[in-house]
XYZ file of C-alpha atoms in Angstrom:
743
model
C -4.352 23.598 -15.364
C -3.491 24.632 -11.820
C -5.409 27.895 -12.163
C -8.387 26.115 -13.657
C -8.484 23.771 -10.687
C -8.764 26.617 -8.200
C -12.026 28.489 -7.968
C -13.816 30.674 -5.481
C -12.788 33.369 -3.064
C -9.318 34.768 -3.539
C -8.382 32.277 -6.258
C -6.429 34.795 -8.288
C -4.204 35.555 -5.317
C -2.365 32.226 -5.580
C -0.977 33.081 -9.006
C 1.697 35.544 -9.967
C 2.435 36.082 -13.626
C 5.999 36.046 -14.814
C 7.365 39.547 -14.230
C 8.256 41.627 -17.275
C 11.994 41.843 -17.877
C 14.225 42.950 -20.676
C 15.876 40.226 -22.722
C 19.071 38.927 -21.136
C 21.788 37.199 -23.102
C 22.467 33.941 -21.147
C 26.072 34.013 -22.333
C 26.791 37.526 -21.058
C 28.461 38.265 -17.742
C 26.528 36.767 -14.866
C 26.949 36.139 -11.164
C 27.519 32.431 -10.581
C 26.093 30.730 -7.501
C 26.837 27.030 -6.764
C 23.975 24.929 -5.465
C 22.398 21.481 -5.832
C 19.647 20.418 -8.205
C 16.418 18.820 -7.007
C 14.566 18.156 -10.204
C 15.088 14.472 -9.378
C 16.625 12.406 -6.601
C 20.213 12.556 -7.886
C 20.948 16.047 -6.473
C 23.657 16.980 -8.978
C 25.879 19.970 -8.298
C 24.774 22.984 -10.325
C 25.728 26.587 -10.987
C 22.993 29.200 -11.188
C 23.835 32.084 -13.521
C 22.195 35.306 -12.311
C 21.745 38.520 -14.297
C 19.946 41.528 -12.827
C 18.627 39.391 -9.976
C 17.117 36.825 -12.327
C 18.193 33.218 -12.973
C 18.976 32.977 -16.676
C 20.528 29.527 -16.960
C 21.774 26.485 -15.046
C 24.992 24.591 -15.719
C 26.788 21.812 -13.865
C 29.278 22.236 -11.005
C 32.514 20.529 -11.991
C 33.480 20.163 -8.329
C 30.680 17.641 -7.769
C 32.445 14.248 -7.684
C 29.288 12.435 -8.741
C 27.974 14.477 -11.677
C 31.350 16.080 -12.543
C 29.837 19.149 -14.191
C 27.116 17.399 -16.165
C 23.459 18.325 -15.919
C 20.448 16.696 -17.588
C 17.389 18.167 -19.309
C 15.428 18.244 -16.061
C 18.196 20.222 -14.374
C 18.409 22.742 -17.197
C 14.640 23.271 -16.931
C 14.838 24.528 -13.333
C 13.988 28.147 -14.257
C 10.665 27.032 -15.725
C 9.602 25.835 -12.262
C 11.070 28.819 -10.425
C 9.233 31.292 -12.659
C 6.087 29.240 -13.225
C 3.185 31.736 -13.320
C 0.922 29.371 -11.360
C 3.161 28.874 -8.350
C 1.801 29.129 -4.835
C 3.115 32.388 -3.407
C 0.901 33.090 -0.373
C -0.594 31.048 2.491
C -4.195 29.984 1.828
C -7.036 28.789 4.052
C -10.082 27.037 2.699
C -13.426 28.767 3.115
C -15.719 26.200 1.490
C -16.118 22.465 1.866
C -12.881 20.545 1.704
C -12.144 19.936 -1.965
C -14.426 22.736 -3.162
C -11.464 24.831 -4.322
C -12.573 27.908 -2.375
C -9.711 29.710 -0.613
C -8.887 32.859 1.308
C -5.431 34.407 1.370
C -4.116 34.647 4.932
C -0.982 35.972 6.585
C 1.834 33.764 7.773
C 1.035 34.751 11.354
C -2.520 33.519 10.929
C -1.313 30.270 9.381
C 1.301 29.711 12.085
C -1.157 30.404 14.899
C -3.798 27.999 13.637
C -1.349 25.181 12.853
C 0.547 25.603 16.131
C -2.723 25.710 18.084
C -3.896 22.447 16.549
C -0.561 20.720 17.121
C -0.249 22.038 20.672
C -3.668 20.645 21.604
C -2.765 17.176 20.287
C 0.574 17.181 22.079
C -0.834 18.440 25.375
C -3.397 15.622 25.288
C -0.439 13.249 25.347
C -1.171 11.823 21.895
C 1.651 13.110 19.664
C 1.345 10.068 17.381
C -2.003 11.500 16.188
C -0.004 14.087 14.238
C 1.082 12.325 11.040
C 3.641 13.696 8.594
C 3.687 12.462 4.984
C 6.718 13.537 2.961
C 7.740 12.995 -0.604
C 11.262 13.753 -1.827
C 12.720 15.320 1.311
C 16.207 16.828 1.113
C 15.766 18.899 4.295
C 15.866 15.804 6.465
C 17.817 17.341 9.322
C 15.413 20.175 10.110
C 12.246 18.145 9.523
C 13.419 15.227 11.663
C 14.447 17.711 14.340
C 10.926 19.186 14.378
C 9.068 15.860 14.338
C 11.299 14.328 17.008
C 11.012 17.423 19.190
C 7.246 17.196 18.829
C 7.392 13.492 19.709
C 5.505 11.920 16.803
C 6.693 8.603 15.346
C 4.018 8.842 12.628
C 6.452 9.910 9.922
C 6.182 8.541 6.395
C 8.140 8.845 3.183
C 7.607 7.387 -0.280
C 10.336 4.747 -0.030
C 8.007 1.768 -0.294
C 7.026 3.030 -3.753
C 10.620 3.687 -4.696
C 13.323 1.293 -3.542
C 12.327 -0.612 -0.400
C 12.702 -4.089 -1.893
C 16.119 -3.297 -3.289
C 17.356 -1.637 -0.114
C 16.046 -4.442 2.076
C 17.659 -7.098 -0.141
C 21.059 -5.417 0.066
C 20.772 -4.742 3.797
C 19.865 -8.402 4.344
C 22.915 -9.586 2.404
C 25.710 -7.255 3.531
C 24.144 -5.402 6.459
C 26.018 -2.151 6.276
C 24.367 -0.339 3.428
C 21.122 -0.134 1.581
C 22.799 1.185 -1.582
C 24.889 -0.766 -4.041
C 27.393 1.219 -6.090
C 28.798 -0.840 -8.893
C 32.268 0.350 -9.809
C 31.033 0.665 -13.377
C 33.814 2.854 -14.701
C 36.389 0.111 -14.029
C 34.172 -2.853 -14.847
C 34.507 -5.177 -17.813
C 31.039 -6.711 -17.669
C 27.729 -5.328 -16.378
C 24.531 -7.326 -15.991
C 21.541 -5.006 -15.917
C 18.270 -6.261 -14.465
C 15.564 -3.719 -15.210
C 17.524 -0.528 -14.548
C 17.040 2.355 -16.972
C 20.216 4.197 -15.933
C 20.385 6.148 -19.195
C 17.167 7.967 -18.276
C 15.852 7.531 -14.755
C 18.124 5.794 -12.237
C 18.504 7.201 -8.691
C 22.069 8.012 -9.656
C 21.090 9.004 -13.189
C 23.837 11.313 -14.508
C 26.649 10.006 -12.218
C 25.893 6.399 -13.222
C 25.469 7.230 -16.909
C 28.833 9.024 -17.016
C 30.652 6.022 -15.577
C 28.714 3.468 -17.564
C 29.559 5.166 -20.850
C 33.231 5.368 -19.889
C 33.125 1.636 -19.244
C 31.545 1.088 -22.653
C 34.273 3.193 -24.263
C 36.839 0.986 -22.522
C 35.267 -2.146 -23.966
C 32.988 -3.265 -21.137
C 30.065 -5.440 -22.168
C 26.560 -4.484 -21.067
C 23.706 -7.001 -21.052
C 20.211 -5.754 -20.220
C 17.120 -7.686 -19.149
C 14.123 -5.376 -19.347
C 10.536 -5.521 -20.524
C 10.743 -2.288 -22.541
C 13.189 -1.326 -25.258
C 14.451 1.660 -23.292
C 17.318 3.968 -24.176
C 19.428 1.896 -21.779
C 18.496 -1.262 -23.653
C 19.400 0.461 -26.917
C 22.853 1.322 -25.535
C 23.483 -2.292 -24.493
C 25.375 -4.993 -26.342
C 22.463 -7.346 -25.792
C 18.868 -6.744 -24.720
C 16.365 -9.389 -23.673
C 12.689 -8.615 -23.296
C 11.641 -10.459 -20.146
C 8.297 -11.172 -18.572
C 7.827 -8.753 -15.638
C 8.962 -10.032 -12.263
C 11.128 -12.906 -13.527
C 14.538 -11.210 -13.177
C 15.288 -13.053 -9.943
C 14.671 -16.423 -11.576
C 17.122 -15.545 -14.358
C 19.719 -14.683 -11.703
C 19.050 -17.948 -9.853
C 19.432 -19.892 -13.097
C 22.767 -18.156 -13.704
C 23.775 -19.099 -10.159
C 22.858 -22.683 -11.063
C 25.285 -22.604 -14.008
C 28.066 -20.893 -12.049
C 27.851 -23.435 -9.228
C 27.329 -26.485 -11.436
C 30.337 -25.654 -13.618
C 32.575 -24.551 -10.730
C 32.836 -21.031 -12.119
C 32.538 -19.505 -8.657
C 35.210 -18.030 -6.421
C 35.134 -20.875 -3.911
C 37.924 -19.571 -1.624
C 36.166 -16.217 -1.274
C 32.849 -17.896 -0.507
C 34.423 -20.177 2.075
C 35.967 -17.169 3.782
C 33.130 -14.684 3.523
C 29.791 -16.445 2.976
C 27.716 -17.554 5.951
C 26.329 -20.404 3.827
C 28.733 -23.127 2.566
C 29.359 -23.197 -1.201
C 28.149 -26.781 -1.558
C 24.865 -25.916 0.149
C 24.420 -22.968 -2.206
C 25.002 -25.274 -5.192
C 22.561 -27.813 -3.808
C 19.941 -25.127 -3.293
C 20.143 -23.437 -6.719
C 20.103 -26.789 -8.552
C 16.290 -26.504 -8.683
C 16.497 -23.275 -10.702
C 17.514 -24.624 -14.081
C 17.986 -22.466 -17.174
C 15.152 -24.420 -18.800
C 12.814 -23.431 -15.959
C 13.918 -19.815 -16.275
C 13.266 -19.922 -20.029
C 9.694 -21.105 -19.514
C 8.970 -18.337 -17.039
C 10.973 -15.398 -18.417
C 11.169 -16.004 -22.143
C 14.991 -15.794 -22.203
C 16.486 -18.879 -23.954
C 18.209 -21.343 -21.632
C 21.316 -21.390 -23.841
C 21.536 -17.602 -23.558
C 21.277 -17.729 -19.763
C 24.073 -20.319 -19.660
C 26.321 -18.306 -21.983
C 25.876 -15.049 -20.095
C 26.481 -16.757 -16.749
C 29.797 -18.076 -18.062
C 30.776 -14.667 -19.468
C 29.909 -12.914 -16.205
C 31.962 -15.357 -14.125
C 34.887 -15.174 -16.558
C 35.006 -11.387 -16.158
C 35.227 -11.588 -12.348
C 36.191 -9.766 -10.271
C 35.784 -6.843 -12.698
C 32.122 -7.509 -13.267
C 29.006 -6.269 -11.532
C 25.227 -6.096 -11.619
C 22.884 -3.137 -11.614
C 19.177 -3.350 -10.906
C 16.296 -1.141 -9.980
C 12.544 -0.909 -10.386
C 12.389 -3.421 -13.220
C 13.498 -6.153 -10.831
C 12.379 -4.919 -7.429
C 9.096 -3.063 -7.963
C 7.025 -6.211 -7.877
C 5.405 -8.331 -5.211
C 8.463 -10.614 -5.371
C 11.012 -7.804 -5.766
C 12.777 -8.402 -2.453
C 13.635 -11.971 -3.426
C 14.518 -10.928 -6.984
C 17.137 -8.501 -5.752
C 18.517 -10.912 -3.163
C 19.100 -13.397 -5.981
C 20.804 -10.761 -8.113
C 22.990 -9.670 -5.184
C 23.965 -13.308 -4.568
C 25.381 -13.538 -8.110
C 28.068 -11.063 -7.099
C 29.002 -13.050 -4.017
C 29.339 -16.227 -6.067
C 32.004 -14.739 -8.336
C 33.830 -12.935 -5.504
C 33.540 -9.408 -6.926
C 32.148 -7.778 -3.764
C 34.046 -4.629 -2.899
C 36.605 -5.227 -5.656
C 37.770 -2.610 -8.153
C 35.447 -2.900 -11.139
C 33.070 -5.033 -9.093
C 29.956 -4.727 -6.933
C 30.730 -2.060 -4.345
C 28.938 -0.031 -1.693
C 29.433 2.822 0.727
C 27.951 3.268 4.223
C 27.048 6.878 3.496
C 23.928 7.337 1.420
C 24.490 11.012 2.240
C 27.433 12.873 3.776
C 29.671 11.572 6.588
C 27.562 12.517 9.594
C 30.238 11.473 12.065
C 32.712 13.916 10.568
C 30.048 16.586 9.975
C 27.439 16.024 12.709
C 24.187 17.841 13.217
C 24.595 20.656 15.753
C 23.380 20.197 19.314
C 20.964 20.172 21.006
C 19.519 17.056 19.344
C 15.972 16.065 20.351
C 15.421 12.468 21.500
C 13.621 9.931 19.322
C 9.886 9.598 19.991
C 8.911 6.986 22.573
C 5.200 6.780 21.763
C 3.879 3.991 19.529
C 2.357 4.396 16.083
C 0.474 1.514 14.521
C 0.625 2.981 11.043
C 4.363 3.744 11.311
C 5.374 0.384 12.782
C 3.632 -1.462 9.927
C 3.605 -4.820 11.688
C 1.881 -6.435 8.707
C 5.150 -5.905 6.822
C 7.913 -7.502 8.936
C 10.885 -6.044 7.062
C 9.464 -2.516 6.810
C 11.436 -1.263 9.803
C 13.799 -4.188 10.319
C 16.936 -2.358 9.260
C 18.648 0.824 10.385
C 17.266 2.657 7.359
C 13.528 2.497 7.844
C 11.440 1.490 4.858
C 8.210 3.261 5.898
C 5.447 1.296 4.176
C 3.571 4.523 3.585
C 1.353 3.574 0.665
C -0.907 1.555 3.000
C -1.491 4.287 5.576
C -4.557 5.751 3.871
C -6.239 2.338 3.882
C -5.345 1.921 7.543
C -6.629 5.403 8.375
C -9.888 4.538 6.606
C -10.074 1.324 8.629
C -9.479 3.457 11.763
C -6.521 1.383 12.902
C -5.150 4.576 14.383
C -6.638 7.981 15.008
C -5.131 10.850 13.022
C -6.052 14.284 14.358
C -3.763 16.245 12.034
C -1.927 15.416 8.822
C 0.827 17.422 7.187
C 1.770 16.562 3.602
C 5.041 17.908 2.253
C 6.202 17.719 -1.369
C 4.008 14.648 -1.846
C 1.096 14.747 -4.264
C -0.339 11.494 -2.946
C -3.831 12.257 -4.244
C -2.485 12.137 -7.797
C 0.622 9.951 -7.866
C -0.097 7.327 -5.176
C -1.458 3.834 -5.874
C -5.183 3.650 -5.084
C -5.222 7.437 -5.568
C -9.026 7.512 -5.431
C -8.768 5.976 -1.933
C -6.267 8.667 -0.950
C -8.670 11.352 -2.172
C -11.560 9.723 -0.331
C -9.645 9.694 2.958
C -8.273 13.230 2.558
C -11.766 14.538 1.834
C -13.262 12.898 4.953
C -12.950 15.272 7.909
C -13.991 12.545 10.345
C -10.856 10.594 9.360
C -8.483 13.573 9.049
C -9.888 16.618 10.858
C -7.016 18.921 9.881
C -4.741 18.799 6.844
C -1.851 21.160 6.081
C -0.130 20.923 2.693
C 3.340 22.363 2.052
C 4.276 22.531 -1.624
C 5.494 24.708 -4.477
C 2.457 24.195 -6.702
C -1.269 23.826 -6.232
C -1.900 20.105 -6.605
C -4.576 17.456 -6.194
C -3.364 16.969 -2.615
C -3.306 20.701 -1.861
C -6.855 20.838 -3.225
C -7.909 18.614 -0.294
C -6.106 20.596 2.413
C -7.356 23.061 5.011
C -4.275 25.273 4.915
C -1.708 25.492 2.113
C 1.759 26.847 2.863
C 3.738 28.094 -0.170
C 7.119 26.381 -0.244
C 10.219 27.727 -1.942
C 11.673 25.905 -4.919
C 15.089 24.279 -4.557
C 16.524 27.375 -6.245
C 15.403 29.596 -3.353
C 16.335 27.569 -0.267
C 19.091 26.036 1.862
C 20.025 22.368 2.404
C 22.919 20.164 3.401
C 22.895 17.371 0.840
C 24.820 14.586 -0.875
C 24.040 11.306 -2.589
C 25.716 7.883 -2.511
C 29.237 8.474 -3.849
C 29.766 6.775 -7.192
C 33.514 7.201 -6.762
C 33.316 5.529 -3.307
C 34.546 8.676 -1.514
C 31.827 10.538 0.375
C 31.346 14.301 0.009
C 29.029 17.019 1.288
C 27.185 19.656 -0.716
C 25.343 22.885 -0.036
C 22.038 23.809 -1.635
C 21.722 27.567 -1.382
C 19.326 30.162 -2.809
C 20.463 31.393 -6.200
C 17.725 34.059 -6.079
C 15.475 35.448 -3.342
C 12.173 33.606 -2.685
C 9.277 34.776 -4.823
C 6.174 36.217 -3.211
C 5.774 35.057 0.370
C 7.027 31.498 -0.229
C 9.161 30.165 2.606
C 11.821 27.528 3.161
C 10.861 24.751 5.595
C 13.983 25.804 7.511
C 12.034 28.961 8.343
C 8.637 27.297 8.760
C 9.467 24.544 11.260
C 11.569 26.522 13.747
C 8.793 29.122 13.931
C 6.132 26.444 14.415
C 8.249 24.848 17.159
C 8.468 28.170 19.009
C 4.713 28.684 18.770
C 3.821 25.125 19.798
C 6.194 25.528 22.746
C 6.235 22.946 25.505
C 10.012 22.607 25.258
C 10.165 22.198 21.483
C 11.672 25.638 21.087
C 14.895 24.713 22.882
C 15.942 22.548 19.930
C 15.897 25.603 17.654
C 18.245 28.103 19.329
C 19.453 29.607 16.037
C 17.951 32.893 14.931
C 18.470 32.272 11.209
C 19.189 29.406 8.833
C 22.548 30.967 8.015
C 23.474 30.896 11.703
C 22.512 27.213 11.857
C 24.593 26.419 8.774
C 27.575 28.313 10.186
C 27.521 25.866 13.062
C 26.837 22.846 10.843
C 29.772 23.434 8.505
C 32.270 24.317 11.235
C 34.164 20.984 10.694
C 34.698 21.808 6.993
C 37.897 23.748 6.173
C 36.833 27.322 5.530
C 33.427 26.598 7.065
C 30.143 27.883 5.724
C 31.827 30.596 3.664
C 33.863 28.028 1.744
C 30.762 25.931 1.123
C 28.938 28.960 -0.263
C 31.838 29.624 -2.627
C 32.480 26.064 -3.827
C 29.231 24.250 -3.135
C 31.017 20.927 -2.494
C 33.638 19.591 -0.078
C 35.512 16.286 -0.160
C 38.015 15.208 2.468
C 41.254 14.902 0.434
C 42.592 12.283 2.861
C 39.871 9.768 2.003
C 40.462 7.081 -0.600
C 37.973 4.963 -2.584
C 36.368 2.468 -0.230
C 37.218 -0.911 -1.744
C 36.754 -4.127 0.295
C 35.935 -2.450 3.620
C 35.117 -5.833 5.160
C 38.778 -6.863 4.999
C 40.062 -3.952 7.092
C 42.034 -5.297 10.096
C 40.884 -4.232 13.540
C 43.330 -2.041 15.420
C 44.939 -2.842 18.756
C 42.749 -0.203 20.396
C 39.629 -1.782 18.944
C 40.672 -5.219 20.156
C 41.537 -4.067 23.664
C 38.985 -5.601 26.019
C 37.216 -7.512 23.235
C 36.131 -11.165 23.384
C 35.986 -13.728 20.583
C 33.507 -16.540 20.007
C 35.690 -19.615 19.383
C 33.054 -21.240 17.133
C 32.139 -18.342 14.847
C 35.218 -16.138 15.134
C 32.949 -13.141 15.796
C 34.611 -10.502 17.980
C 32.518 -8.624 20.556
C 33.102 -5.487 22.584
C 30.637 -3.571 24.711
C 26.874 -3.777 24.303
C 24.488 -2.881 21.507
C 22.702 0.360 22.395
C 19.343 -0.952 21.120
C 19.299 -4.565 22.305
C 21.739 -4.531 25.213
C 23.349 -7.662 23.751
C 27.130 -7.921 23.164
C 28.079 -5.759 20.195
C 29.957 -7.407 17.331
C 32.867 -5.335 16.041
C 34.485 -7.812 13.646
C 35.367 -11.380 12.792
C 38.526 -13.438 12.498
C 39.055 -14.554 8.901
C 42.275 -16.156 7.684
C 43.766 -15.733 11.143
C 43.284 -11.950 11.053
C 40.747 -9.988 13.106
C 38.885 -8.013 10.461
C 35.981 -5.605 10.341
C 33.773 -7.963 8.327
C 30.302 -7.182 7.040
C 27.722 -5.610 9.325
C 25.373 -8.580 9.250
C 24.730 -10.662 12.393
C 27.267 -13.244 11.155
C 29.733 -10.522 10.034
C 29.710 -12.294 6.662
C 27.704 -12.075 3.461
C 24.370 -13.615 4.397
C 23.135 -15.790 1.562
C 21.031 -17.486 4.256
C 19.497 -15.060 6.766
C 18.083 -16.164 10.114
C 17.645 -12.480 10.967
C 14.803 -11.963 8.488
C 13.214 -15.298 9.394
C 13.008 -14.213 13.014
C 11.618 -10.814 12.011
C 8.939 -12.593 10.030
C 8.040 -14.918 12.891
C 7.661 -11.965 15.241
C 5.063 -10.535 12.858
C 3.379 -13.860 12.132
C 4.732 -13.945 8.588
C 6.902 -16.482 6.812
C 10.044 -15.062 5.235
C 12.382 -17.381 3.327
C 15.980 -17.332 4.587
C 17.302 -17.880 1.035
C 16.681 -16.046 -2.245
C 13.728 -17.726 -3.936
C 11.735 -17.306 -7.107
C 8.294 -16.367 -5.866
C 6.044 -16.251 -8.941
C 3.668 -13.292 -9.073
C 0.304 -14.898 -8.398
C -1.717 -12.656 -10.697
C 0.648 -13.417 -13.601
C 0.320 -17.185 -13.279
C -2.774 -17.645 -15.428
C -3.967 -17.599 -19.001
C -5.010 -14.110 -19.959
C -8.168 -13.768 -22.068
C -8.011 -11.661 -25.211
C -7.639 -8.014 -24.336
C -6.059 -8.616 -20.928
C -2.342 -7.876 -20.648
C 0.306 -7.254 -17.991
C 0.964 -3.524 -17.759
C 4.285 -2.061 -16.609
C 5.226 1.565 -16.079
C 8.443 3.458 -16.736
C 10.093 6.853 -16.525
C 11.661 8.900 -19.273
C 14.605 11.259 -19.109
C 12.683 14.540 -18.896
C 10.123 13.745 -16.206
C 10.304 12.735 -12.581
C 7.074 11.816 -10.790
C 4.860 14.839 -10.032
C 7.733 17.273 -9.615
C 8.213 17.991 -13.315
C 4.592 18.000 -14.446
C 4.389 21.777 -13.995
C 7.496 22.497 -16.067
C 6.435 24.085 -19.338
C 9.846 23.433 -20.869
C 9.740 19.722 -20.083
C 6.098 19.398 -21.092
C 7.030 20.851 -24.466
C 9.528 18.007 -24.876
C 7.146 15.293 -23.700
C 3.506 15.987 -22.943
C 1.882 12.656 -23.791
C 1.620 9.363 -21.944
C 0.950 6.715 -24.597
C 0.433 3.020 -24.024
C 3.175 1.012 -25.737
C 1.785 -2.168 -27.242
C 3.397 -5.078 -29.061
C 2.569 -4.913 -32.778
C 1.415 -8.516 -32.935
C -0.918 -7.961 -29.997
C -2.103 -4.673 -31.473
C -2.889 -6.460 -34.739
C -5.034 -9.045 -32.965
C -6.967 -6.271 -31.236
C -7.317 -4.174 -34.398
C -5.361 -1.269 -32.905
C -3.148 0.999 -35.017
C -0.520 3.561 -34.047
C -2.133 6.681 -32.645
C -5.533 5.099 -31.960
C -7.347 6.119 -28.812
C -7.885 3.199 -26.469
C -9.648 2.694 -23.163
C -7.453 1.001 -20.572
C -8.975 -0.638 -17.500
C -6.817 -1.827 -14.608
C -7.618 -4.447 -11.996
C -6.244 -5.186 -8.577
C -4.113 -8.355 -8.419
C -5.713 -11.638 -7.506
C -3.517 -12.273 -4.498
C -4.755 -12.805 -0.955
C -1.414 -11.627 0.451
C -1.882 -8.147 -1.030
C -4.240 -5.570 0.529
C -7.503 -5.566 -1.476
C -6.020 -8.294 -3.703
C -9.402 -9.467 -4.922
C -8.986 -8.887 -8.651
C -11.608 -6.136 -8.640
C -11.715 -3.289 -11.127
C -9.560 -0.345 -10.110
C -9.938 2.339 -12.745
C -10.197 3.287 -16.403
C -8.436 5.865 -18.562
C -8.280 6.878 -22.205
C -4.951 7.318 -23.945
C -3.305 6.897 -27.308
C -1.536 3.711 -28.293
C 1.909 3.272 -29.840
C 3.539 0.093 -31.114
C 7.361 0.411 -31.280
C 8.714 -1.616 -34.163
C 11.566 -2.962 -32.083
C 9.280 -4.622 -29.541
C 9.245 -8.397 -29.582
C 6.934 -10.839 -27.900
C 7.968 -12.568 -24.669
């Protein structure tokens, strides 16, 4: 399909057919190269097996503490992307109208000169924010951030708002120090799952699945609330089909039962909650199981029973949630309510309980980025600051509300003179994709567009210059993911084979662009090669870069699993020169580098000066003044407590033929990054609509029938373009799984 989409001058030059080779036995002697997968976000450790310079198979790296030698179907299919005959292998420049599909092959020097010239002109005008950078799954964060910061643009966007912003913001609000929860599933006795399909598509897919199945083998109970009968639901002891967006209400109703029946851990709450237990009980009294039954479809008696079971299993119980609970208009509140359940039963940080780790990557204090480090941009960016969304950038880990930027560019809220898209097929996979295509096509809105990607895509089709990017099997990265074993690690992604054609790693592209843009940018890239840079980066690791190339993974053997970090006593050195607030017990020392206010370093609990949580109160914040104040600053009302905020467009009677549609992922596909894999397409190449049999019967639809599906924007004034208007129509086949039940 990629070749068919590309017409005109030089079209054949973007393809390179799979080279002829003799048959290689994958089980014969091969050279083994450790690296890291990137067929999804989990970044499992892998081993590439090379024969005669060709990758013949991929297996797991047993040294990876997260995946422990396992690899999924997507990971095994890596060679099908590496050797895809329709890969981009040479730089291209359009020669027709934008979107016409007419291209000319150019040299890298020509591409560099034109891009650098455009960027230099913008920067020398003193408007670096007019260069916008839109990234998808970025695992080369160090080099890309270095380039963008050296350039001085704050207009940097990722896909997080479409992925996990609500969940991350809910956790950051509650405990402050992390935007990732890491249930200690392997040691848990009871797991409540709110809409997480960990058996197929969780952010920690294989690492979570390994530990969850060990827990099941050890007798742990798993209860799943999810709209679809997923593989995760099938592996659960109990599955409840819930109405979309009601997970938070179920959690609040369970909190009602736990408080009402004194099933909570009151001493823990009194020590570590910033909101008194009795006030919590008074607040959740409104969320009765009967109310939750009416809204969610889960029987009130079931909610009561499960709440009692969950509390009885404490502290070796935990929750897990993901897009099923948080990818809704009310997802932030849903996940705050779910997080609160853990605080109520006192399992936070406990073995077998709800845990977390401050490192969503490697320990960057122990293994810092080499100097010189460019300063953060000081210019303002309307589209990056996202003032309409008060919690978008409220926490240390920025949420980047990037799915609205194309609307804002169309509305000319901010001028964009150049856009660079990187590993992000926004014109195909983004909400309001037709709007994205409209904006990308309009040269008055975006005069210059550079696309960096492995494959020709809908977004590349609307670019001015396309730069061929290496696959993850041909490039370098420093990488790691949140440690499921609560001990951080660092990994090396390295080329298992040489880059095909003239494709290049961004670690080659951005330093060269910086040198050509000039103006001082070049001083932040003093290394001649990526290997030289990595030599410096891995100097703190025993054995350095050479050891990383051999093993692929390093873990500090002195580190232990990070249970209950909030209870760690402050040392005498930390307390030297500190002051303590006699009313709150909060301990201060020095000043906050951002606000200039006294910096909190801990809190006195039980007569001991402890580290505490990294919230303003140094406690678990069931009630958050911080987010209220952030909302006020943006002219928005944010509730300080977890609430059930019904989805407006769901609160009506639907006429015949109108239904609530939800989406999901399966185990062999991951957004746009696997669509070009022939191997994975052979496993699953259809996208059917799953429909309840009773509903299908009313509509006269049978299994396999073709249907026309029309979607509408929500009727919600608080949502951009929330006018209920028609959005789009598609044709697909329909399936009606027998196991589906009505809400």
